């Protein structure tokens, strides 16, 4: 087992051990947020026929040469085609067909004139414009042709993709499975939120923050509960999680007297790839796997609430995204201007919780205050994580810094943009 890796090496080791999960079939309506396992080739022509873009009249352009407001042309309305109707016969010379938006254009017609450019009296129709050939006609296949590749495998399904799949006649679609993540906490001091916290108890908030982090990225958390600090209890809880794709525990991976997580996992057949990453917060992160992938990927996260969330964010989240089939595994990063100088010693990469503010076209990053790994409040306020590189010792006010944006709402706006 390697110890004291730098962040990039730890991430590389994790992703090397991680492969995309298999596939499952889901209803198209439920596919949003999932990743397509197969490319989608069309077996249909969309739209299936030339059809009208307007309510008006299907005409022959040749009949209308020179038509203007002052010199209208007169046609007879032979028949009418509603949306969903069929054009069962052609229009002849001097003839028009009443047509509604989306209805198929009859044979013989080569333009549609808007109703507003006409006057109709019984079956006598006066037309006040000369249409261009194909005007107001949507061509068959202008959207999708038969045999065309419409969506690539690996596409993240959004609302337009759902609509397209439906239009192509799909009611189900093959997507990558969502990772199941077993979550457990270890510690004699831990209780559930509705229990009393006298006698040195604290709520196992990690169980909840980690499950929520899973949900936010579309993974399925399975909460196993709180293991007491005995080898037997720790083993019992870990065994319960061996069927998951990923097992995430918090606490018990430091060098304390009753930190049994590593020893128990090794007994169960997990080999640790590394222990300890040169980051702050979150040094005591352990990562392990089972031989021939006969068990979950195992993340032993540190116990401190911020450290647990931070190591999940930086190391578990990319792995879960990779398992889910995502191609881009990381948060968006932006360049920001640092509001106040900050200092540290060399040797560890710091993830600094920052608030972000737009000012005159720049984004200003400001520390949320104390960076203690126990202060969960700092996470609730953090819109981003500033990367304070391992070997750097100071970042000065006004410096350009790299910030991972955690809060998608930062890109939300109070203005509509039009
Ligand atoms: P440990 O790794 O067991 O030494 O725990 C480090 C710190 O994290 C201690 O202050 C624990 O009380 C705290 N801690 C451990 N597990 C949790 C948890 N599930 N939720 C919140 N805090 C925890
Ligand atoms: Mg503990």
Coordinates of C-alpha atoms and ligand atoms in Angstrom, one line a residue:
X1 CA 0.0 0.0 0.0
X2 CA 1.3 3.4 -1.0
X3 CA 1.2 6.2 1.5
X4 CA 1.3 10.0 1.2
X5 CA 0.4 10.2 -2.5
X6 CA -0.2 13.5 -4.1
X7 CA -3.8 14.3 -5.1
X8 CA -3.3 13.7 -8.8
X9 CA -1.6 10.3 -8.3
X10 CA -4.4 9.2 -5.9
X11 CA -7.0 10.2 -8.4
X12 CA -5.2 8.3 -11.2
X13 CA -5.0 5.2 -9.0
X14 CA -8.7 5.4 -8.3
X15 CA -9.8 5.9 -11.9
X16 CA -7.5 3.1 -13.1
X17 CA -9.5 0.8 -10.9
X18 CA -12.8 2.1 -12.1
X19 CA -14.7 1.0 -15.2
X20 CA -18.1 2.0 -16.6
X21 CA -21.0 -0.1 -15.2
X22 CA -23.2 -2.3 -17.3
X23 CA -26.5 -1.3 -18.9
X24 CA -30.2 -1.4 -18.1
X25 CA -33.3 -0.5 -19.9
X26 CA -35.4 2.3 -18.7
X27 CA -38.5 4.1 -19.8
X28 CA -37.7 7.1 -22.0
X29 CA -39.5 9.4 -19.7
X30 CA -37.2 8.3 -16.8
X31 CA -34.0 8.5 -18.8
X32 CA -33.2 12.2 -18.1
X33 CA -29.8 12.5 -16.3
X34 CA -28.7 9.0 -17.5
X35 CA -26.0 8.2 -20.0
X36 CA -26.9 6.4 -23.3
X37 CA -25.3 2.9 -23.5
X38 CA -25.9 2.6 -27.2
X39 CA -25.9 5.0 -30.1
X40 CA -29.3 5.9 -31.5
X41 CA -29.8 5.5 -35.2
X42 CA -33.1 6.6 -36.7
X43 CA -35.4 4.1 -38.4
X44 CA -37.8 7.0 -39.2
X45 CA -37.9 10.0 -41.4
X46 CA -38.7 13.2 -39.4
X47 CA -40.9 14.9 -40.3
X48 CA -42.3 11.9 -42.2
X49 CA -43.7 14.0 -45.1
X50 CA -43.5 17.5 -46.5
X51 CA -45.8 19.5 -44.3
X52 CA -47.1 23.0 -43.8
X53 CA -45.4 25.4 -41.5
X54 CA -48.5 27.7 -41.5
X55 CA -52.3 27.7 -41.5
X56 CA -53.1 28.7 -45.1
X57 CA -53.4 27.3 -48.6
X58 CA -51.3 24.8 -50.5
X59 CA -50.7 26.2 -54.0
X60 CA -48.8 25.9 -57.3
X61 CA -46.3 28.7 -57.5
X62 CA -46.8 28.8 -61.3
X63 CA -50.5 29.8 -60.8
X64 CA -49.5 32.9 -58.8
X65 CA -46.9 34.7 -60.9
X66 CA -47.3 38.5 -60.4
X67 CA -49.8 38.2 -57.5
X68 CA -49.7 41.3 -55.3
X69 CA -52.0 43.2 -53.0
X70 CA -53.2 45.2 -56.0
X71 CA -53.2 42.4 -58.5
X72 CA -54.4 39.3 -56.6
X73 CA -54.8 36.0 -58.3
X74 CA -57.9 33.9 -57.9
X75 CA -57.9 30.1 -57.3
X76 CA -60.5 27.6 -56.3
X77 CA -60.3 25.7 -53.1
X78 CA -60.6 22.1 -54.0
X79 CA -60.4 20.4 -50.7
X80 CA -59.0 20.7 -47.1
X81 CA -56.3 18.9 -45.2
X82 CA -56.3 19.1 -41.4
X83 CA -53.3 18.2 -39.2
X84 CA -53.3 14.5 -38.9
X85 CA -55.2 14.3 -42.2
X86 CA -54.0 12.9 -45.5
X87 CA -53.5 14.5 -48.9
X88 CA -55.1 11.8 -50.9
X89 CA -55.1 13.7 -54.2
X90 CA -53.0 16.2 -56.1
X91 CA -54.0 19.8 -56.7
X92 CA -54.5 20.7 -60.3
X93 CA -53.9 24.0 -62.2
X94 CA -55.8 26.9 -60.7
X95 CA -56.5 24.9 -57.6
X96 CA -55.6 25.4 -54.0
X97 CA -56.1 23.2 -50.9
X98 CA -56.9 24.5 -47.5
X99 CA -54.1 23.3 -45.2
X100 CA -53.4 23.5 -41.5
X101 CA -50.1 23.7 -39.7
X102 CA -48.3 20.3 -39.7
X103 CA -50.7 18.8 -42.3
X104 CA -49.0 17.0 -45.3
X105 CA -48.6 19.0 -48.4
X106 CA -50.6 17.5 -51.3
X107 CA -48.9 16.4 -54.5
X108 CA -48.7 19.1 -57.0
X109 CA -48.4 21.9 -54.5
X110 CA -45.0 23.6 -54.2
X111 CA -45.7 26.4 -51.7
X112 CA -48.1 27.3 -48.9
X113 CA -49.5 30.8 -48.7
X114 CA -50.3 32.1 -45.2
X115 CA -54.0 32.6 -44.5
X116 CA -53.2 36.3 -43.7
X117 CA -52.2 36.8 -47.4
X118 CA -55.5 35.6 -48.7
X119 CA -59.2 36.3 -48.7
X120 CA -61.6 33.4 -49.0
X121 CA -65.2 33.6 -50.1
X122 CA -66.8 30.1 -50.3
X123 CA -64.5 28.1 -52.5
X124 CA -63.1 31.3 -54.3
X125 CA -59.7 32.2 -52.9
X126 CA -57.9 35.5 -53.6
X127 CA -54.1 35.5 -53.1
X128 CA -52.2 38.7 -52.6
X129 CA -48.6 37.5 -52.7
X130 CA -46.3 35.5 -55.0
X131 CA -44.8 32.8 -52.9
X132 CA -41.2 31.5 -53.4
X133 CA -40.9 27.9 -54.4
X134 CA -41.2 25.7 -51.2
X135 CA -42.2 28.7 -49.1
X136 CA -43.8 27.6 -45.7
X137 CA -43.1 24.0 -46.5
X138 CA -41.2 21.9 -44.0
X139 CA -39.3 19.2 -46.0
X140 CA -39.7 15.6 -45.2
X141 CA -36.6 14.4 -43.4
X142 CA -35.3 18.0 -42.7
X143 CA -34.9 16.9 -39.0
X144 CA -33.8 13.3 -39.2
X145 CA -33.3 10.9 -42.1
X146 CA -33.7 7.2 -42.0
X147 CA -30.4 5.5 -41.0
X148 CA -28.9 8.6 -39.6
X149 CA -27.0 8.6 -36.3
X150 CA -29.0 10.9 -34.1
X151 CA -27.4 10.4 -30.7
X152 CA -24.0 9.0 -29.8
X153 CA -23.4 6.4 -27.0
X154 CA -22.2 8.2 -23.9
X155 CA -24.6 11.1 -24.4
X156 CA -26.0 12.6 -21.2
X157 CA -29.7 12.5 -21.7
X158 CA -31.4 15.9 -21.2
X159 CA -34.9 17.0 -22.0
X160 CA -34.2 17.5 -25.8
X161 CA -32.8 13.9 -26.0
X162 CA -35.9 12.5 -24.3
X163 CA -38.1 14.4 -26.8
X164 CA -36.0 13.1 -29.7
X165 CA -36.1 9.5 -28.5
X166 CA -39.9 9.8 -28.2
X167 CA -40.2 11.3 -31.7
X168 CA -38.1 8.4 -33.0
X169 CA -40.7 6.0 -31.6
X170 CA -38.7 4.8 -28.6
X171 CA -40.5 4.0 -25.4
X172 CA -37.5 2.5 -23.7
X173 CA -33.8 3.1 -24.0
X174 CA -30.6 1.4 -22.8
X175 CA -28.5 3.5 -20.3
X176 CA -25.7 2.8 -18.0
X177 CA -26.6 1.6 -14.5
X178 CA -26.4 4.0 -11.6
X179 CA -23.8 3.0 -9.1
X180 CA -25.1 1.7 -5.8
X181 CA -23.1 3.1 -3.0
X182 CA -23.1 1.5 0.5
X183 CA -22.5 4.1 3.2
X184 CA -21.6 3.4 6.7
X185 CA -20.2 5.4 9.7
X186 CA -18.0 4.1 12.4
X187 CA -17.7 5.5 15.9
X188 CA -18.9 4.8 19.5
X189 CA -19.8 8.5 19.8
X190 CA -22.2 8.6 16.8
X191 CA -26.0 8.7 17.0
X192 CA -28.8 9.2 14.5
X193 CA -30.3 12.8 14.3
X194 CA -33.3 12.0 16.4
X195 CA -31.3 10.7 19.3
X196 CA -30.0 12.5 22.4
X197 CA -26.5 14.0 22.2
X198 CA -25.6 14.0 25.9
X199 CA -22.6 12.1 27.2
X200 CA -20.3 13.2 24.4
X201 CA -22.5 11.9 21.6
X202 CA -22.6 13.6 18.2
X203 CA -24.9 13.1 15.2
X204 CA -23.5 11.0 12.4
X205 CA -24.0 13.8 10.0
X206 CA -21.5 12.2 7.5
X207 CA -24.1 9.4 6.9
X208 CA -26.4 12.1 5.6
X209 CA -24.1 14.4 3.8
X210 CA -22.4 11.5 1.9
X211 CA -25.7 10.0 0.9
X212 CA -26.8 13.4 -0.3
X213 CA -23.6 13.8 -2.3
X214 CA -24.4 10.5 -4.0
X215 CA -28.0 11.5 -4.8
X216 CA -26.8 14.8 -6.2
X217 CA -24.8 13.0 -8.9
X218 CA -27.4 10.4 -9.6
X219 CA -25.8 7.5 -7.7
X220 CA -28.0 5.4 -5.4
X221 CA -27.0 5.5 -1.7
X222 CA -27.7 2.5 0.5
X223 CA -27.3 3.5 4.2
X224 CA -26.0 0.7 6.3
X225 CA -25.9 2.5 9.6
X226 CA -23.4 3.2 12.4
X227 CA -20.9 0.5 13.4
X228 CA -19.5 0.6 16.9
X229 CA -15.8 0.7 17.4
X230 CA -15.3 -3.0 17.8
X231 CA -13.7 -5.3 15.1
X232 CA -16.8 -7.5 15.2
X233 CA -19.3 -4.7 14.6
X234 CA -17.1 -3.0 11.9
X235 CA -16.9 -6.4 10.1
X236 CA -20.6 -7.0 10.3
X237 CA -21.4 -3.7 8.7
X238 CA -18.8 -3.9 6.1
X239 CA -20.0 -7.4 5.1
X240 CA -23.4 -5.9 4.5
X241 CA -22.0 -3.5 1.9
X242 CA -19.9 -6.0 -0.1
X243 CA -22.7 -6.3 -2.7
X244 CA -22.6 -2.6 -3.7
X245 CA -20.6 -1.1 -6.5
X246 CA -18.8 1.2 -4.1
X247 CA -18.5 1.1 -0.4
X248 CA -17.9 4.4 1.5
X249 CA -17.2 4.5 5.2
X250 CA -16.2 7.5 7.3
X251 CA -13.9 7.6 10.3
X252 CA -11.8 4.9 11.8
X253 CA -9.1 5.1 9.2
X254 CA -6.7 7.3 11.2
X255 CA -4.1 6.0 13.5
X256 CA -6.3 5.9 16.6
X257 CA -6.4 3.0 19.0
X258 CA -9.8 1.9 17.8
X259 CA -9.5 2.5 14.1
X260 CA -10.4 -1.0 12.8
X261 CA -11.5 -0.1 9.3
X262 CA -8.4 -1.0 7.4
X263 CA -7.7 -4.2 9.3
X264 CA -11.2 -5.5 9.0
X265 CA -11.4 -4.7 5.3
X266 CA -8.2 -6.5 4.6
X267 CA -9.5 -9.5 6.5
X268 CA -12.5 -9.4 4.1
X269 CA -10.2 -9.5 1.1
X270 CA -9.8 -5.9 0.2
X271 CA -6.4 -4.7 -0.7
X272 CA -5.6 -1.1 -0.1
X273 CA -4.1 0.7 -3.0
X274 CA -3.2 3.7 -1.0
X275 CA -3.6 5.3 2.4
X276 CA -3.0 9.0 2.9
X277 CA -3.2 11.8 0.3
X278 CA -1.2 15.0 0.6
X279 CA -4.3 17.2 0.8
X280 CA -6.0 19.4 3.4
X281 CA -8.6 18.8 4.6
X282 CA -8.7 15.0 4.3
X283 CA -5.3 13.4 4.6
X284 CA -6.3 10.0 6.0
X285 CA -8.2 8.8 2.9
X286 CA -7.8 5.1 2.1
X287 CA -8.7 3.4 -1.2
X288 CA -8.9 -0.3 -1.8
X289 CA -10.3 -2.9 -4.1
X290 CA -11.0 -6.6 -4.3
X291 CA -9.1 -9.1 -6.3
X292 CA -10.6 -9.7 -9.8
X293 CA -13.1 -6.9 -8.9
X294 CA -15.1 -9.4 -6.8
X295 CA -16.2 -6.7 -4.4
X296 CA -16.9 -3.0 -4.3
X297 CA -14.4 -0.2 -4.7
X298 CA -13.7 0.8 -1.1
X299 CA -13.2 4.4 0.1
X300 CA -12.3 4.8 3.8
X301 CA -13.0 8.5 4.3
X302 CA -11.8 10.5 7.3
X303 CA -14.3 11.2 10.0
X304 CA -14.3 14.9 10.2
X305 CA -17.4 16.2 8.5
X306 CA -15.6 18.5 6.2
X307 CA -12.8 16.0 5.4
X308 CA -15.4 13.4 4.6
X309 CA -17.3 15.6 2.2
X310 CA -14.1 17.0 0.7
X311 CA -12.6 13.6 0.0
X312 CA -15.9 12.4 -1.4
X313 CA -16.0 15.5 -3.6
X314 CA -12.5 15.1 -5.0
X315 CA -12.1 11.3 -5.2
X316 CA -15.4 9.4 -4.9
X317 CA -17.4 11.7 -7.1
X318 CA -15.2 11.4 -10.2
X319 CA -15.2 7.6 -9.7
X320 CA -19.0 7.5 -9.5
X321 CA -19.2 9.7 -12.6
X322 CA -16.9 7.3 -14.4
X323 CA -19.0 4.3 -13.3
X324 CA -22.1 6.1 -14.5
X325 CA -20.6 6.5 -17.9
X326 CA -19.9 10.2 -17.8
X327 CA -17.0 11.4 -19.9
X328 CA -16.3 14.6 -18.1
X329 CA -15.7 13.6 -14.5
X330 CA -15.0 16.9 -12.8
X331 CA -16.7 20.1 -11.7
X332 CA -16.3 23.2 -13.8
X333 CA -13.4 25.3 -12.8
X334 CA -13.1 29.1 -13.3
X335 CA -10.4 31.6 -12.9
X336 CA -11.2 34.0 -10.0
X337 CA -9.5 36.9 -8.3
X338 CA -8.5 36.3 -4.8
X339 CA -10.0 38.8 -2.3
X340 CA -7.5 38.4 0.6
X341 CA -4.0 36.9 0.8
X342 CA -3.7 33.4 2.2
X343 CA -0.7 31.5 3.4
X344 CA 0.2 27.8 4.2
X345 CA 3.2 25.6 4.4
X346 CA 4.4 23.6 1.4
X347 CA 3.7 19.9 1.1
X348 CA -0.1 19.5 0.8
X349 CA -2.7 20.8 -1.6
X350 CA -5.3 22.8 0.2
X351 CA -9.0 22.9 -0.9
X352 CA -10.1 26.3 0.4
X353 CA -13.8 26.8 0.8
X354 CA -14.7 30.1 -0.8
X355 CA -17.6 32.3 -1.6
X356 CA -17.9 33.8 -5.0
X357 CA -19.0 37.2 -6.1
X358 CA -19.3 38.7 -9.6
X359 CA -17.8 42.2 -9.8
X360 CA -17.1 44.2 -13.0
X361 CA -16.8 41.1 -15.2
X362 CA -14.5 39.3 -12.7
X363 CA -15.3 36.6 -10.1
X364 CA -14.0 37.4 -6.7
X365 CA -13.2 34.5 -4.4
X366 CA -13.2 35.0 -0.6
X367 CA -12.5 32.4 2.1
X368 CA -15.6 31.4 4.0
X369 CA -13.6 31.9 7.2
X370 CA -12.2 29.2 9.4
X371 CA -11.0 26.3 7.3
X372 CA -11.1 23.8 10.2
X373 CA -12.1 20.4 9.1
X374 CA -14.8 20.2 11.7
X375 CA -16.7 23.3 10.6
X376 CA -19.5 21.9 8.5
X377 CA -21.0 25.4 8.3
X378 CA -18.1 26.4 6.0
X379 CA -19.3 23.8 3.6
X380 CA -22.8 25.1 3.6
X381 CA -21.5 28.5 2.6
X382 CA -18.9 27.3 0.1
X383 CA -19.8 28.1 -3.5
X384 CA -16.4 26.9 -4.7
X385 CA -13.2 25.2 -3.7
X386 CA -10.0 27.2 -4.3
X387 CA -7.0 25.1 -5.3
X388 CA -4.1 26.2 -3.2
X389 CA -1.3 24.0 -4.9
X390 CA 0.8 21.7 -2.9
X391 CA 4.1 23.5 -3.2
X392 CA 2.7 27.1 -3.0
X393 CA 3.0 28.9 0.3
X394 CA 1.2 32.1 -0.5
X395 CA -1.6 33.4 -2.7
X396 CA -1.9 37.2 -2.6
X397 CA -4.9 39.4 -2.8
X398 CA -5.5 40.1 -6.5
X399 CA -3.9 36.9 -7.7
X400 CA -5.7 34.9 -10.3
X401 CA -6.7 31.5 -8.7
X402 CA -8.4 28.3 -9.9
X403 CA -11.7 27.6 -8.3
X404 CA -13.9 24.5 -8.6
X405 CA -17.5 25.7 -8.7
X406 CA -19.6 23.6 -6.4
X407 CA -22.7 25.6 -6.5
X408 CA -24.5 25.4 -9.9
X409 CA -26.7 28.2 -8.7
X410 CA -23.7 30.5 -9.1
X411 CA -24.4 30.4 -12.8
X412 CA -28.1 31.1 -12.2
X413 CA -29.2 34.6 -12.8
X414 CA -31.7 37.1 -11.6
X415 CA -32.0 38.5 -15.1
X416 CA -33.6 36.7 -18.1
X417 CA -30.9 37.7 -20.6
X418 CA -33.3 39.2 -23.1
Ligands
LIG1 P1 -12.1 9.4 13.6 O1 -11.6 9.3 12.2 O2 -12.8 8.3 14.1 O3 -10.9 9.8 14.5 O4 -13.0 10.7 13.6 C1 -12.6 12.0 13.4 C2 -13.6 13.0 13.8 O5 -14.8 12.9 13.0 C3 -14.1 12.8 15.2 O6 -14.3 14.1 15.8 C4 -15.4 12.2 15.1 O7 -16.3 12.4 16.1 C5 -15.9 12.8 13.8 N1 -16.8 11.9 13.1 C6 -16.6 10.6 12.8 N2 -17.6 10.0 12.2 C7 -18.5 11.0 12.0 C8 -19.8 11.0 11.4 N3 -20.3 9.9 10.8 N4 -20.5 12.2 11.4 C9 -19.9 13.3 11.9 N5 -18.7 13.3 12.5 C10 -18.0 12.2 12.6
LIG2 MG1 -13.7 7.3 15.5

